[in-house]
Amino acid sequence: PHLVRALHRGYRTATPQNFSDYDSIKRDFKLEVPEYFNFARDVLDKWTDMEKAGKRPSNPAFWWINGEGKEVRWSFEELGVLSRKLANILTEVCALQRGDRVIIILPQIPEWWLANIACLRTGTVSIPGTTQLTQKDILYRLQSSKAKCIITNDAVAPAVDTIASECENLHSKLIVSPNPRDGWAHLTGLMRHASDSHTCVRTKHDETMSIFFTSGTSGSPKMTGHTHSSYGLGLSVNGRYWLDLTPSDVMWNTSDTGWAKTAWSSVFSPWTQGACVFVRHLPQFKPTSILQTLSRFPITVFCSAPTAYRMLVKNDMASYKFKSLQHCVSAGEPVNFEVIEQWRSRTGLDIYEGYGQTETVLICGTFKGMKIKPGSMGKPSPAFDVKILDKNGNVLPPGQEGDIGLRALPNRPLGLFTHYIDNPRKTASTLRGDYYITGDRGYVDEDGYFWFVSRADDIISSSGYRIGPFEVESALNEHPAVAESAVVSSPDPIRGEVVKAFIVLNPNYKSHDEDQLKKDIQEHVKKTTAPYKYPRKVEFVQELPKTISEKIKRNELKKKEWEKI
Ligand code: ATP
Ligand code: MG
């Protein structure tokens, strides 16, 4: 409680941090973890008190639109009332107890937020999943997580009914739909009569709060366990330092409810700061809808994936004005320099990059007030000790490429996951000496800025050179014919491995002579980056394989290349 009071004092006086003095912020940074911590009780309900005492601007806590005229605006108090009702439904109707696991597969609808808060209040462990999961995916998730309850909608319920008999732990199903369904508890009906009086459980700070599946960019998604304090307190660092949020801000993050990124930027980071969580339900990514929303609503902080920014700048943005927008951030993949430039020329705003994983909170970020080095991920979060390491766990000096790691021993830092569920071997494999190894490669420069090179698995070694795909892709993407590209290793009888580029062409180049275009593009890369990196092999494709969260699955392309021999 002492800590939370301190945090709230901080929020009230929250002035944007000036990161021009990064070193002193890092030195003075301290986030103590209380023995008991529950985000609903210690943060959300505190904001309700502040709201009632007139100490928070009259900004909704939650603002949702569906683009077809439906709109929901809730204060912290309303969020409290509704989530307490749902908490009572979870314990009474669904018979869930503290520690039981609950899979939530819902699109970006308000009930998703209520369900997550209800899990916090009851101490049940939430496991978010995207609505794009197939029947097979859902079966895998229900079985591997041993979830006792599933909360979903009409679109997903039939798939659940088909496989439910194979999931021995699943004993309750809650449907979010205008209509009841046989064998399912009906949320809308139950909410009408549920009591809004509920006492939030006193969770220990290190009790498991949620299990997040990773994106599955380089293999099967991993189940990542986070405690109540890990995201609940740890993400205050994102909210305060990277997103630069205060209670008068309106924050919109576009990611799908199925990913940890939504917990990051549409739940914990904004609400630790008392900011408004803005949501536009977008069943499909439509650049014009995003641009319209950004120009029509008083959104001050915007977060999206690099792929989304890439698609947005391809649109004619001149007809939109972004009057309220102040701060834009991106995470999940590297952002190409070109996109940063184009975004700035159209909005007058920079894209502040953030780097992190499902397993962590923000690891590195470009913070407001700090000099931006485009293409760099910025500096380490004040909460983490981030280093570049060699294969023996020695810390490497600036300029040398190695594995990105963060100190995890003797004290595991707040914001680092506890373990991969039921996978002690995988968990143990992430430790090297005193460091947690992210699985990403990078280097740090003389000024302490970190630069992402690639995922460790994506590095290409050709004729003694080590090549990261991102640099080559960035060079390729600058060519006018290239819409998107993915660069992977491909077998070669002489060199062992060579660089191969898969390229999606811009529509107006699709009828060009492919051989000529290929040579042209290769020449362009040789000129733009060190010549040894140019793709010796080029294949034009209609589209690139991506995860549901829109990340390029290079390892799938690479696997096909190597299977050919
Ligand atoms: P999986 O672990 O299942 O293969 P994933 O690693 O894509 O999937 P996430 O946890 O969603 O799952 O993504 C984290 C990864 O995304 C990081 O390890 C890194 O490779 C990449 N990433 C995140 N932010 C950035 C960034 N700013 N620049 C470069 N890469 C980034
Ligand atoms: Mg990963």
PDB file of N, CA, C and O in Angstrom, residues 337-407:
ATOM      1  N   PHE A 337      13.553   2.516 -41.284  1.00  0.00           N
ATOM      2  CA  PHE A 337      13.901   3.928 -41.251  1.00  0.00           C
ATOM      3  C   PHE A 337      12.972   4.772 -42.129  1.00  0.00           C
ATOM      4  O   PHE A 337      12.463   5.810 -41.739  1.00  0.00           O
ATOM      5  N   GLU A 338      12.749   4.238 -43.329  1.00  0.00           N
ATOM      6  CA  GLU A 338      11.890   4.881 -44.312  1.00  0.00           C
ATOM      7  C   GLU A 338      10.497   5.214 -43.768  1.00  0.00           C
ATOM      8  O   GLU A 338       9.945   6.269 -44.028  1.00  0.00           O
ATOM      9  N   VAL A 339       9.957   4.263 -43.019  1.00  0.00           N
ATOM     10  CA  VAL A 339       8.612   4.435 -42.470  1.00  0.00           C
ATOM     11  C   VAL A 339       8.618   5.560 -41.434  1.00  0.00           C
ATOM     12  O   VAL A 339       7.709   6.394 -41.393  1.00  0.00           O
ATOM     13  N   ILE A 340       9.661   5.603 -40.622  1.00  0.00           N
ATOM     14  CA  ILE A 340       9.780   6.658 -39.607  1.00  0.00           C
ATOM     15  C   ILE A 340       9.789   8.031 -40.289  1.00  0.00           C
ATOM     16  O   ILE A 340       9.095   8.957 -39.883  1.00  0.00           O
ATOM     17  N   GLU A 341      10.561   8.112 -41.370  1.00  0.00           N
ATOM     18  CA  GLU A 341      10.667   9.375 -42.118  1.00  0.00           C
ATOM     19  C   GLU A 341       9.316   9.790 -42.703  1.00  0.00           C
ATOM     20  O   GLU A 341       8.892  10.930 -42.599  1.00  0.00           O
ATOM     21  N   GLN A 342       8.656   8.810 -43.313  1.00  0.00           N
ATOM     22  CA  GLN A 342       7.381   9.136 -43.957  1.00  0.00           C
ATOM     23  C   GLN A 342       6.322   9.528 -42.938  1.00  0.00           C
ATOM     24  O   GLN A 342       5.541  10.441 -43.160  1.00  0.00           O
ATOM     25  N   TRP A 343       6.320   8.829 -41.811  1.00  0.00           N
ATOM     26  CA  TRP A 343       5.339   9.144 -40.766  1.00  0.00           C
ATOM     27  C   TRP A 343       5.579  10.572 -40.263  1.00  0.00           C
ATOM     28  O   TRP A 343       4.657  11.342 -40.055  1.00  0.00           O
ATOM     29  N   ARG A 344       6.849  10.914 -40.096  1.00  0.00           N
ATOM     30  CA  ARG A 344       7.152  12.256 -39.609  1.00  0.00           C
ATOM     31  C   ARG A 344       6.724  13.316 -40.617  1.00  0.00           C
ATOM     32  O   ARG A 344       6.158  14.341 -40.266  1.00  0.00           O
ATOM     33  N   SER A 345       6.956  13.028 -41.901  1.00  0.00           N
ATOM     34  CA  SER A 345       6.623  14.048 -42.893  1.00  0.00           C
ATOM     35  C   SER A 345       5.099  14.245 -42.986  1.00  0.00           C
ATOM     36  O   SER A 345       4.623  15.302 -43.324  1.00  0.00           O
ATOM     37  N   ARG A 346       4.326  13.215 -42.642  1.00  0.00           N
ATOM     38  CA  ARG A 346       2.865  13.367 -42.758  1.00  0.00           C
ATOM     39  C   ARG A 346       2.190  13.822 -41.479  1.00  0.00           C
ATOM     40  O   ARG A 346       1.117  14.389 -41.513  1.00  0.00           O
ATOM     41  N   THR A 347       2.796  13.513 -40.317  1.00  0.00           N
ATOM     42  CA  THR A 347       2.115  13.855 -39.059  1.00  0.00           C
ATOM     43  C   THR A 347       2.914  14.859 -38.229  1.00  0.00           C
ATOM     44  O   THR A 347       2.403  15.398 -37.259  1.00  0.00           O
ATOM     45  N   GLY A 348       4.157  15.053 -38.607  1.00  0.00           N
ATOM     46  CA  GLY A 348       5.023  15.920 -37.804  1.00  0.00           C
ATOM     47  C   GLY A 348       5.514  15.222 -36.542  1.00  0.00           C
ATOM     48  O   GLY A 348       6.142  15.847 -35.692  1.00  0.00           O
ATOM     49  N   LEU A 349       5.220  13.924 -36.418  1.00  0.00           N
ATOM     50  CA  LEU A 349       5.591  13.209 -35.186  1.00  0.00           C
ATOM     51  C   LEU A 349       6.573  12.077 -35.471  1.00  0.00           C
ATOM     52  O   LEU A 349       6.532  11.454 -36.533  1.00  0.00           O
ATOM     53  N   ASP A 350       7.422  11.831 -34.493  1.00  0.00           N
ATOM     54  CA  ASP A 350       8.353  10.715 -34.601  1.00  0.00           C
ATOM     55  C   ASP A 350       7.685   9.433 -34.130  1.00  0.00           C
ATOM     56  O   ASP A 350       6.715   9.483 -33.380  1.00  0.00           O
ATOM     57  N   ILE A 351       8.241   8.308 -34.552  1.00  0.00           N
ATOM     58  CA  ILE A 351       7.798   7.030 -33.981  1.00  0.00           C
ATOM     59  C   ILE A 351       8.833   6.632 -32.934  1.00  0.00           C
ATOM     60  O   ILE A 351      10.018   6.500 -33.245  1.00  0.00           O
ATOM     61  N   TYR A 352       8.373   6.486 -31.695  1.00  0.00           N
ATOM     62  CA  TYR A 352       9.263   6.088 -30.609  1.00  0.00           C
ATOM     63  C   TYR A 352       9.240   4.573 -30.506  1.00  0.00           C
ATOM     64  O   TYR A 352       8.214   3.985 -30.187  1.00  0.00           O
ATOM     65  N   GLU A 353      10.381   3.986 -30.779  1.00  0.00           N
ATOM     66  CA  GLU A 353      10.405   2.533 -30.812  1.00  0.00           C
ATOM     67  C   GLU A 353      10.527   1.929 -29.412  1.00  0.00           C
ATOM     68  O   GLU A 353      11.190   2.482 -28.540  1.00  0.00           O
ATOM     69  N   GLY A 354       9.877   0.787 -29.233  1.00  0.00           N
ATOM     70  CA  GLY A 354      10.032   0.044 -27.988  1.00  0.00           C
ATOM     71  C   GLY A 354      10.365  -1.387 -28.326  1.00  0.00           C
ATOM     72  O   GLY A 354       9.937  -1.919 -29.347  1.00  0.00           O
ATOM     73  N   TYR A 355      11.150  -2.000 -27.454  1.00  0.00           N
ATOM     74  CA  TYR A 355      11.540  -3.389 -27.671  1.00  0.00           C
ATOM     75  C   TYR A 355      11.222  -4.193 -26.417  1.00  0.00           C
ATOM     76  O   TYR A 355      11.579  -3.780 -25.307  1.00  0.00           O
ATOM     77  N   GLY A 356      10.527  -5.279 -26.601  1.00  0.00           N
ATOM     78  CA  GLY A 356      10.221  -6.146 -25.467  1.00  0.00           C
ATOM     79  C   GLY A 356       9.678  -7.459 -25.972  1.00  0.00           C
ATOM     80  O   GLY A 356       9.630  -7.715 -27.174  1.00  0.00           O
ATOM     81  N   GLN A 357       9.284  -8.291 -25.036  1.00  0.00           N
ATOM     82  CA  GLN A 357       8.770  -9.617 -25.380  1.00  0.00           C
ATOM     83  C   GLN A 357       7.578  -9.950 -24.491  1.00  0.00           C
ATOM     84  O   GLN A 357       7.404  -9.336 -23.439  1.00  0.00           O
ATOM     85  N   THR A 358       6.845 -10.985 -24.882  1.00  0.00           N
ATOM     86  CA  THR A 358       5.790 -11.514 -24.016  1.00  0.00           C
ATOM     87  C   THR A 358       6.385 -11.852 -22.643  1.00  0.00           C
ATOM     88  O   THR A 358       5.735 -11.705 -21.618  1.00  0.00           O
ATOM     89  N   GLU A 359       7.623 -12.306 -22.662  1.00  0.00           N
ATOM     90  CA  GLU A 359       8.286 -12.734 -21.431  1.00  0.00           C
ATOM     91  C   GLU A 359       8.646 -11.559 -20.514  1.00  0.00           C
ATOM     92  O   GLU A 359       9.035 -11.766 -19.368  1.00  0.00           O
ATOM     93  N   THR A 360       8.571 -10.351 -21.029  1.00  0.00           N
ATOM     94  CA  THR A 360       9.096  -9.197 -20.283  1.00  0.00           C
ATOM     95  C   THR A 360       8.146  -8.005 -20.380  1.00  0.00           C
ATOM     96  O   THR A 360       7.176  -8.035 -21.127  1.00  0.00           O
ATOM     97  N   VAL A 361       8.479  -6.934 -19.648  1.00  0.00           N
ATOM     98  CA  VAL A 361       7.888  -5.633 -19.974  1.00  0.00           C
ATOM     99  C   VAL A 361       8.899  -4.953 -20.908  1.00  0.00           C
ATOM    100  O   VAL A 361       9.797  -5.609 -21.423  1.00  0.00           O
ATOM    101  N   LEU A 362       8.770  -3.672 -21.113  1.00  0.00           N
ATOM    102  CA  LEU A 362       9.676  -2.991 -22.046  1.00  0.00           C
ATOM    103  C   LEU A 362      11.142  -3.234 -21.660  1.00  0.00           C
ATOM    104  O   LEU A 362      11.518  -3.015 -20.511  1.00  0.00           O
ATOM    105  N   ILE A 363      11.946  -3.669 -22.619  1.00  0.00           N
ATOM    106  CA  ILE A 363      13.372  -3.894 -22.345  1.00  0.00           C
ATOM    107  C   ILE A 363      14.170  -2.648 -22.723  1.00  0.00           C
ATOM    108  O   ILE A 363      15.011  -2.176 -21.968  1.00  0.00           O
ATOM    109  N   CYS A 364      13.907  -2.137 -23.911  1.00  0.00           N
ATOM    110  CA  CYS A 364      14.565  -0.905 -24.352  1.00  0.00           C
ATOM    111  C   CYS A 364      13.509  -0.007 -24.978  1.00  0.00           C
ATOM    112  O   CYS A 364      12.528  -0.501 -25.531  1.00  0.00           O
ATOM    113  N   GLY A 365      13.747   1.275 -24.923  1.00  0.00           N
ATOM    114  CA  GLY A 365      12.802   2.173 -25.573  1.00  0.00           C
ATOM    115  C   GLY A 365      13.424   3.517 -25.866  1.00  0.00           C
ATOM    116  O   GLY A 365      14.422   3.909 -25.254  1.00  0.00           O
ATOM    117  N   THR A 366      12.829   4.199 -26.842  1.00  0.00           N
ATOM    118  CA  THR A 366      13.194   5.585 -27.065  1.00  0.00           C
ATOM    119  C   THR A 366      12.204   6.380 -26.232  1.00  0.00           C
ATOM    120  O   THR A 366      11.003   6.227 -26.395  1.00  0.00           O
ATOM    121  N   PHE A 367      12.712   7.155 -25.289  1.00  0.00           N
ATOM    122  CA  PHE A 367      11.837   7.853 -24.358  1.00  0.00           C
ATOM    123  C   PHE A 367      11.729   9.324 -24.739  1.00  0.00           C
ATOM    124  O   PHE A 367      12.679   9.899 -25.287  1.00  0.00           O
ATOM    125  N   LYS A 368      10.572   9.899 -24.423  1.00  0.00           N
ATOM    126  CA  LYS A 368      10.345  11.328 -24.701  1.00  0.00           C
ATOM    127  C   LYS A 368      11.469  12.179 -24.104  1.00  0.00           C
ATOM    128  O   LYS A 368      11.850  11.988 -22.959  1.00  0.00           O
ATOM    129  N   GLY A 369      11.971  13.077 -24.881  1.00  0.00           N
ATOM    130  CA  GLY A 369      13.005  13.973 -24.379  1.00  0.00           C
ATOM    131  C   GLY A 369      14.406  13.480 -24.713  1.00  0.00           C
ATOM    132  O   GLY A 369      15.386  14.191 -24.583  1.00  0.00           O
ATOM    133  N   MET A 370      14.465  12.229 -25.151  1.00  0.00           N
ATOM    134  CA  MET A 370      15.766  11.639 -25.466  1.00  0.00           C
ATOM    135  C   MET A 370      16.044  11.864 -26.948  1.00  0.00           C
ATOM    136  O   MET A 370      15.116  11.870 -27.741  1.00  0.00           O
ATOM    137  N   LYS A 371      17.290  12.028 -27.287  1.00  0.00           N
ATOM    138  CA  LYS A 371      17.621  12.167 -28.703  1.00  0.00           C
ATOM    139  C   LYS A 371      17.258  10.854 -29.416  1.00  0.00           C
ATOM    140  O   LYS A 371      17.599   9.778 -28.943  1.00  0.00           O
ATOM    141  N   ILE A 372      16.556  10.988 -30.544  1.00  0.00           N
ATOM    142  CA  ILE A 372      16.169   9.763 -31.263  1.00  0.00           C
ATOM    143  C   ILE A 372      17.257   9.392 -32.254  1.00  0.00           C
ATOM    144  O   ILE A 372      17.735  10.228 -33.004  1.00  0.00           O
ATOM    145  N   LYS A 373      17.624   8.133 -32.219  1.00  0.00           N
ATOM    146  CA  LYS A 373      18.499   7.657 -33.292  1.00  0.00           C
ATOM    147  C   LYS A 373      17.642   6.706 -34.114  1.00  0.00           C
ATOM    148  O   LYS A 373      17.393   5.572 -33.674  1.00  0.00           O
ATOM    149  N   PRO A 374      17.151   7.159 -35.249  1.00  0.00           N
ATOM    150  CA  PRO A 374      16.227   6.311 -36.015  1.00  0.00           C
ATOM    151  C   PRO A 374      16.857   4.955 -36.336  1.00  0.00           C
ATOM    152  O   PRO A 374      18.009   4.880 -36.738  1.00  0.00           O
ATOM    153  N   GLY A 375      16.082   3.918 -36.116  1.00  0.00           N
ATOM    154  CA  GLY A 375      16.591   2.563 -36.371  1.00  0.00           C
ATOM    155  C   GLY A 375      17.087   1.911 -35.097  1.00  0.00           C
ATOM    156  O   GLY A 375      17.218   0.698 -35.032  1.00  0.00           O
ATOM    157  N   SER A 376      17.328   2.723 -34.051  1.00  0.00           N
ATOM    158  CA  SER A 376      17.773   2.129 -32.790  1.00  0.00           C
ATOM    159  C   SER A 376      16.561   1.895 -31.899  1.00  0.00           C
ATOM    160  O   SER A 376      15.555   2.594 -32.003  1.00  0.00           O
ATOM    161  N   MET A 377      16.669   0.921 -30.991  1.00  0.00           N
ATOM    162  CA  MET A 377      15.564   0.643 -30.071  1.00  0.00           C
ATOM    163  C   MET A 377      15.646   1.537 -28.845  1.00  0.00           C
ATOM    164  O   MET A 377      14.892   1.373 -27.893  1.00  0.00           O
ATOM    165  N   GLY A 378      16.604   2.446 -28.836  1.00  0.00           N
ATOM    166  CA  GLY A 378      16.731   3.354 -27.703  1.00  0.00           C
ATOM    167  C   GLY A 378      17.597   2.773 -26.607  1.00  0.00           C
ATOM    168  O   GLY A 378      18.488   1.954 -26.871  1.00  0.00           O
ATOM    169  N   LYS A 379      17.301   3.180 -25.380  1.00  0.00           N
ATOM    170  CA  LYS A 379      18.136   2.746 -24.257  1.00  0.00           C
ATOM    171  C   LYS A 379      17.352   1.807 -23.341  1.00  0.00           C
ATOM    172  O   LYS A 379      16.126   1.786 -23.371  1.00  0.00           O
ATOM    173  N   PRO A 380      18.069   1.067 -22.484  1.00  0.00           N
ATOM    174  CA  PRO A 380      17.368   0.125 -21.598  1.00  0.00           C
ATOM    175  C   PRO A 380      16.341   0.820 -20.714  1.00  0.00           C
ATOM    176  O   PRO A 380      16.551   1.955 -20.286  1.00  0.00           O
ATOM    177  N   SER A 381      15.260   0.127 -20.451  1.00  0.00           N
ATOM    178  CA  SER A 381      14.281   0.593 -19.484  1.00  0.00           C
ATOM    179  C   SER A 381      15.011   0.769 -18.154  1.00  0.00           C
ATOM    180  O   SER A 381      15.885  -0.033 -17.822  1.00  0.00           O
ATOM    181  N   PRO A 382      14.643   1.795 -17.377  1.00  0.00           N
ATOM    182  CA  PRO A 382      15.316   1.979 -16.094  1.00  0.00           C
ATOM    183  C   PRO A 382      15.172   0.763 -15.180  1.00  0.00           C
ATOM    184  O   PRO A 382      15.945   0.592 -14.245  1.00  0.00           O
ATOM    185  N   ALA A 383      14.186  -0.111 -15.490  1.00  0.00           N
ATOM    186  CA  ALA A 383      13.943  -1.258 -14.614  1.00  0.00           C
ATOM    187  C   ALA A 383      14.872  -2.445 -14.899  1.00  0.00           C
ATOM    188  O   ALA A 383      14.931  -3.384 -14.119  1.00  0.00           O
ATOM    189  N   PHE A 384      15.562  -2.423 -16.022  1.00  0.00           N
ATOM    190  CA  PHE A 384      16.369  -3.587 -16.402  1.00  0.00           C
ATOM    191  C   PHE A 384      17.839  -3.220 -16.611  1.00  0.00           C
ATOM    192  O   PHE A 384      18.162  -2.123 -17.048  1.00  0.00           O
ATOM    193  N   ASP A 385      18.676  -4.214 -16.331  1.00  0.00           N
ATOM    194  CA  ASP A 385      20.100  -4.081 -16.613  1.00  0.00           C
ATOM    195  C   ASP A 385      20.344  -4.890 -17.895  1.00  0.00           C
ATOM    196  O   ASP A 385      20.387  -6.117 -17.847  1.00  0.00           O
ATOM    197  N   VAL A 386      20.426  -4.214 -19.015  1.00  0.00           N
ATOM    198  CA  VAL A 386      20.496  -4.895 -20.313  1.00  0.00           C
ATOM    199  C   VAL A 386      21.933  -4.887 -20.829  1.00  0.00           C
ATOM    200  O   VAL A 386      22.611  -3.866 -20.777  1.00  0.00           O
ATOM    201  N   LYS A 387      22.378  -6.041 -21.306  1.00  0.00           N
ATOM    202  CA  LYS A 387      23.759  -6.150 -21.788  1.00  0.00           C
ATOM    203  C   LYS A 387      23.815  -6.974 -23.075  1.00  0.00           C
ATOM    204  O   LYS A 387      22.896  -7.734 -23.378  1.00  0.00           O
ATOM    205  N   ILE A 388      24.917  -6.776 -23.800  1.00  0.00           N
ATOM    206  CA  ILE A 388      25.193  -7.628 -24.962  1.00  0.00           C
ATOM    207  C   ILE A 388      26.210  -8.665 -24.499  1.00  0.00           C
ATOM    208  O   ILE A 388      27.251  -8.306 -23.930  1.00  0.00           O
ATOM    209  N   LEU A 389      25.909  -9.939 -24.762  1.00  0.00           N
ATOM    210  CA  LEU A 389      26.740 -11.012 -24.205  1.00  0.00           C
ATOM    211  C   LEU A 389      27.293 -11.914 -25.296  1.00  0.00           C
ATOM    212  O   LEU A 389      26.680 -12.086 -26.356  1.00  0.00           O
ATOM    213  N   ASP A 390      28.461 -12.507 -24.985  1.00  0.00           N
ATOM    214  CA  ASP A 390      28.972 -13.519 -25.918  1.00  0.00           C
ATOM    215  C   ASP A 390      28.425 -14.887 -25.502  1.00  0.00           C
ATOM    216  O   ASP A 390      27.661 -14.982 -24.542  1.00  0.00           O
ATOM    217  N   LYS A 391      28.888 -15.925 -26.210  1.00  0.00           N
ATOM    218  CA  LYS A 391      28.243 -17.219 -25.968  1.00  0.00           C
ATOM    219  C   LYS A 391      28.574 -17.808 -24.598  1.00  0.00           C
ATOM    220  O   LYS A 391      27.932 -18.731 -24.133  1.00  0.00           O
ATOM    221  N   ASN A 392      29.620 -17.260 -23.961  1.00  0.00           N
ATOM    222  CA  ASN A 392      29.945 -17.735 -22.617  1.00  0.00           C
ATOM    223  C   ASN A 392      29.346 -16.869 -21.516  1.00  0.00           C
ATOM    224  O   ASN A 392      29.630 -17.059 -20.336  1.00  0.00           O
ATOM    225  N   GLY A 393      28.587 -15.874 -21.920  1.00  0.00           N
ATOM    226  CA  GLY A 393      27.943 -15.021 -20.920  1.00  0.00           C
ATOM    227  C   GLY A 393      28.784 -13.827 -20.505  1.00  0.00           C
ATOM    228  O   GLY A 393      28.464 -13.141 -19.537  1.00  0.00           O
ATOM    229  N   ASN A 394      29.883 -13.566 -21.239  1.00  0.00           N
ATOM    230  CA  ASN A 394      30.674 -12.367 -20.924  1.00  0.00           C
ATOM    231  C   ASN A 394      30.040 -11.148 -21.565  1.00  0.00           C
ATOM    232  O   ASN A 394      29.532 -11.226 -22.685  1.00  0.00           O
ATOM    233  N   VAL A 395      30.123 -10.016 -20.863  1.00  0.00           N
ATOM    234  CA  VAL A 395      29.556  -8.780 -21.388  1.00  0.00           C
ATOM    235  C   VAL A 395      30.479  -8.220 -22.472  1.00  0.00           C
ATOM    236  O   VAL A 395      31.689  -8.101 -22.268  1.00  0.00           O
ATOM    237  N   LEU A 396      29.895  -7.908 -23.617  1.00  0.00           N
ATOM    238  CA  LEU A 396      30.696  -7.407 -24.741  1.00  0.00           C
ATOM    239  C   LEU A 396      30.736  -5.879 -24.743  1.00  0.00           C
ATOM    240  O   LEU A 396      29.790  -5.225 -24.313  1.00  0.00           O
ATOM    241  N   PRO A 397      31.829  -5.325 -25.254  1.00  0.00           N
ATOM    242  CA  PRO A 397      31.938  -3.856 -25.308  1.00  0.00           C
ATOM    243  C   PRO A 397      31.083  -3.272 -26.435  1.00  0.00           C
ATOM    244  O   PRO A 397      30.630  -4.015 -27.311  1.00  0.00           O
ATOM    245  N   PRO A 398      30.864  -1.936 -26.420  1.00  0.00           N
ATOM    246  CA  PRO A 398      30.092  -1.294 -27.487  1.00  0.00           C
ATOM    247  C   PRO A 398      30.614  -1.659 -28.870  1.00  0.00           C
ATOM    248  O   PRO A 398      31.812  -1.855 -29.052  1.00  0.00           O
ATOM    249  N   GLY A 399      29.687  -1.768 -29.804  1.00  0.00           N
ATOM    250  CA  GLY A 399      30.072  -2.017 -31.192  1.00  0.00           C
ATOM    251  C   GLY A 399      30.131  -3.487 -31.542  1.00  0.00           C
ATOM    252  O   GLY A 399      30.098  -3.852 -32.714  1.00  0.00           O
ATOM    253  N   GLN A 400      30.226  -4.365 -30.533  1.00  0.00           N
ATOM    254  CA  GLN A 400      30.309  -5.796 -30.863  1.00  0.00           C
ATOM    255  C   GLN A 400      28.939  -6.458 -30.756  1.00  0.00           C
ATOM    256  O   GLN A 400      28.240  -6.300 -29.764  1.00  0.00           O
ATOM    257  N   GLU A 401      28.625  -7.207 -31.820  1.00  0.00           N
ATOM    258  CA  GLU A 401      27.316  -7.861 -31.837  1.00  0.00           C
ATOM    259  C   GLU A 401      27.293  -9.107 -30.957  1.00  0.00           C
ATOM    260  O   GLU A 401      28.266  -9.848 -30.902  1.00  0.00           O
ATOM    261  N   GLY A 402      26.198  -9.301 -30.264  1.00  0.00           N
ATOM    262  CA  GLY A 402      26.051 -10.499 -29.442  1.00  0.00           C
ATOM    263  C   GLY A 402      24.605 -10.729 -29.070  1.00  0.00           C
ATOM    264  O   GLY A 402      23.692 -10.153 -29.690  1.00  0.00           O
ATOM    265  N   ASP A 403      24.397 -11.548 -28.050  1.00  0.00           N
ATOM    266  CA  ASP A 403      23.036 -11.849 -27.601  1.00  0.00           C
ATOM    267  C   ASP A 403      22.557 -10.773 -26.634  1.00  0.00           C
ATOM    268  O   ASP A 403      23.286 -10.376 -25.735  1.00  0.00           O
ATOM    269  N   ILE A 404      21.306 -10.352 -26.813  1.00  0.00           N
ATOM    270  CA  ILE A 404      20.744  -9.367 -25.898  1.00  0.00           C
ATOM    271  C   ILE A 404      20.263 -10.105 -24.651  1.00  0.00           C
ATOM    272  O   ILE A 404      19.480 -11.048 -24.748  1.00  0.00           O
ATOM    273  N   GLY A 405      20.783  -9.687 -23.506  1.00  0.00           N
ATOM    274  CA  GLY A 405      20.399 -10.358 -22.265  1.00  0.00           C
ATOM    275  C   GLY A 405      20.074  -9.346 -21.187  1.00  0.00           C
ATOM    276  O   GLY A 405      20.447  -8.181 -21.294  1.00  0.00           O
ATOM    277  N   LEU A 406      19.345  -9.791 -20.184  1.00  0.00           N
ATOM    278  CA  LEU A 406      19.151  -8.904 -19.051  1.00  0.00           C
ATOM    279  C   LEU A 406      19.407  -9.643 -17.755  1.00  0.00           C
ATOM    280  O   LEU A 406      19.137 -10.825 -17.627  1.00  0.00           O
ATOM    281  N   ARG A 407      19.991  -8.892 -16.813  1.00  0.00           N
ATOM    282  CA  ARG A 407      20.413  -9.525 -15.564  1.00  0.00           C
ATOM    283  C   ARG A 407      19.201 -10.087 -14.819  1.00  0.00           C
ATOM    284  O   ARG A 407      18.223  -9.380 -14.582  1.00  0.00           O
TER     285      ARG A 407
END
